[in-house]
mmCIF file of C-alpha atoms in Angstrom:
data_model
loop_
_atom_site.group_PDB
_atom_site.id
_atom_site.type_symbol
_atom_site.label_atom_id
_atom_site.label_comp_id
_atom_site.label_asym_id
_atom_site.label_seq_id
_atom_site.Cartn_x
_atom_site.Cartn_y
_atom_site.Cartn_z
ATOM 1 C CA MET A 17 168.712 44.476 17.774
ATOM 2 C CA SER A 18 169.068 46.689 14.770
ATOM 3 C CA GLN A 19 166.631 48.754 12.809
ATOM 4 C CA ALA A 20 165.772 49.922 9.364
ATOM 5 C CA THR A 21 163.916 53.122 8.704
ATOM 6 C CA GLY A 22 161.485 53.214 5.822
ATOM 7 C CA SER A 23 158.861 55.444 4.337
ATOM 8 C CA ILE A 24 155.110 55.153 4.481
ATOM 9 C CA THR A 25 152.296 56.836 2.611
ATOM 10 C CA GLY A 26 148.555 56.443 2.400
ATOM 11 C CA THR A 27 145.142 57.420 3.672
ATOM 12 C CA LYS A 28 142.929 56.406 6.549
ATOM 13 C CA SER A 29 141.905 53.272 4.646
ATOM 14 C CA ALA A 30 145.260 52.006 3.433
ATOM 15 C CA LEU A 31 148.931 52.530 4.104
ATOM 16 C CA THR A 32 151.872 51.258 2.123
ATOM 17 C CA GLY A 33 155.527 51.503 2.884
ATOM 18 C CA SER A 34 158.902 49.981 2.374
ATOM 19 C CA PHE A 35 162.006 49.329 4.413
ATOM 20 C CA THR A 36 165.447 47.838 4.004
ATOM 21 C CA ASP A 37 166.660 45.112 6.326
ATOM 22 C CA LYS A 38 170.103 46.435 7.154
ATOM 23 C CA ASP A 39 171.355 42.983 8.077
ATOM 24 C CA SER A 40 170.409 41.136 4.899
ATOM 25 C CA GLY A 41 170.048 44.108 2.584
ATOM 26 C CA LYS A 42 166.636 42.865 1.471
ATOM 27 C CA VAL A 43 163.953 45.436 0.793
ATOM 28 C CA GLY A 44 160.568 44.790 2.316
ATOM 29 C CA ILE A 45 157.220 46.250 1.331
ATOM 30 C CA PHE A 46 154.230 46.342 3.606
ATOM 31 C CA SER A 47 150.598 47.257 3.100
ATOM 32 C CA ILE A 48 148.274 48.039 5.985
ATOM 33 C CA ALA A 49 144.559 48.426 5.449
ATOM 34 C CA SER A 50 142.030 49.731 7.940
ATOM 35 C CA ASN A 51 138.269 49.775 7.988
ATOM 36 C CA GLY A 52 138.335 53.534 7.509
ATOM 37 C CA SER A 53 137.500 54.397 11.092
ATOM 38 C CA THR A 54 141.069 55.107 12.128
ATOM 39 C CA GLU A 55 142.871 58.137 10.830
ATOM 40 C CA PHE A 56 146.570 57.934 10.113
ATOM 41 C CA THR A 57 148.752 60.985 9.778
ATOM 42 C CA VAL A 58 152.297 59.747 9.394
ATOM 43 C CA SER A 59 155.302 60.375 7.197
ATOM 44 C CA ALA A 60 157.588 57.540 8.251
ATOM 45 C CA ALA A 61 157.599 54.167 9.914
ATOM 46 C CA THR A 62 160.458 52.609 11.795
ATOM 47 C CA MET A 63 161.007 48.911 11.308
ATOM 48 C CA VAL A 64 162.979 47.139 14.031
ATOM 49 C CA TYR A 65 164.063 43.542 13.721
ATOM 50 C CA THR A 66 165.569 41.020 16.079
ATOM 51 C CA PRO A 67 168.150 38.857 14.312
ATOM 52 C CA GLY A 68 167.493 35.154 14.536
ATOM 53 C CA PRO A 69 168.415 31.977 12.712
ATOM 54 C CA PRO A 70 168.700 32.313 8.924
ATOM 55 C CA VAL A 71 165.132 31.092 8.505
ATOM 56 C CA GLN A 72 163.542 33.325 11.106
ATOM 57 C CA ARG A 73 163.573 37.040 11.759
ATOM 58 C CA SER A 74 161.288 39.124 13.946
ATOM 59 C CA TYR A 75 160.225 42.667 13.130
ATOM 60 C CA SER A 76 158.201 45.312 14.870
ATOM 61 C CA CYS A 77 156.743 48.379 13.247
ATOM 62 C CA THR A 78 155.502 51.610 14.773
ATOM 63 C CA ILE A 79 153.324 53.887 12.684
ATOM 64 C CA GLY A 80 152.314 56.930 14.632
ATOM 65 C CA SER A 81 150.842 55.470 17.826
ATOM 66 C CA THR A 82 150.039 52.103 16.234
ATOM 67 C CA SER A 83 152.505 49.267 16.656
ATOM 68 C CA PHE A 84 152.522 45.744 15.310
ATOM 69 C CA ALA A 85 154.946 42.877 15.012
ATOM 70 C CA PHE A 86 155.553 40.137 12.514
ATOM 71 C CA THR A 87 157.924 37.232 12.072
ATOM 72 C CA VAL A 88 159.414 35.914 8.864
ATOM 73 C CA ASP A 89 159.783 32.162 9.251
ATOM 74 C CA ASN A 90 161.220 29.662 6.754
ATOM 75 C CA GLY A 91 161.351 32.414 4.169
ATOM 76 C CA ASP A 92 157.667 32.529 3.359
ATOM 77 C CA THR A 93 155.453 32.485 6.442
ATOM 78 C CA ILE A 94 154.621 35.784 8.087
ATOM 79 C CA SER A 95 152.760 35.928 11.348
ATOM 80 C CA GLY A 96 151.601 39.271 12.639
ATOM 81 C CA ASP A 97 149.904 40.701 15.687
ATOM 82 C CA LEU A 98 147.554 43.654 15.610
ATOM 83 C CA ASP A 99 144.200 43.949 17.337
ATOM 84 C CA ARG A 100 143.230 40.838 15.401
ATOM 85 C CA PRO A 101 146.274 38.690 14.597
ATOM 86 C CA ILE A 102 146.502 37.321 11.070
ATOM 87 C CA THR A 103 149.008 34.901 9.610
ATOM 88 C CA THR A 104 149.598 34.907 5.881
ATOM 89 C CA LYS A 105 152.026 32.989 3.704
ATOM 90 C CA ILE A 106 153.954 35.230 1.345
ATOM 91 C CA PRO A 107 157.354 35.402 -0.328
ATOM 92 C CA HIS A 108 160.262 36.167 1.978
ATOM 93 C CA ILE A 109 159.928 39.714 3.245
ATOM 94 C CA GLY A 110 157.310 40.415 0.621
ATOM 95 C CA THR A 111 153.977 42.180 0.960
ATOM 96 C CA ILE A 112 152.204 42.129 4.298
ATOM 97 C CA SER A 113 148.540 43.005 4.682
ATOM 98 C CA TRP A 114 146.475 43.248 7.846
ATOM 99 C CA PRO A 115 143.200 44.969 8.658
ATOM 100 C CA ILE A 116 143.351 47.509 11.444
ATOM 101 C CA PHE A 117 140.166 47.721 13.478
#
């Protein structure tokens, strides 16, 4: 397991950040939106991925005390797990959006 450290900025209603996959060199961007009831005070997020086959890679992200995981599968399907899991189809390691409740 390796990791990539990225940066994150935002408010209690939305967070955006980026990270570099140290294995592939690809840069990922993520966007996390909340319903405004959860405050976030963070300056960095750590992305950790578990290497897998070329078409699949698993990541976990910890932002403050909030953690979530997502998997890149076949280059364009991302499945994630927060309080309410959401799966969205996006470009390989592209933009990820989930609500946080």
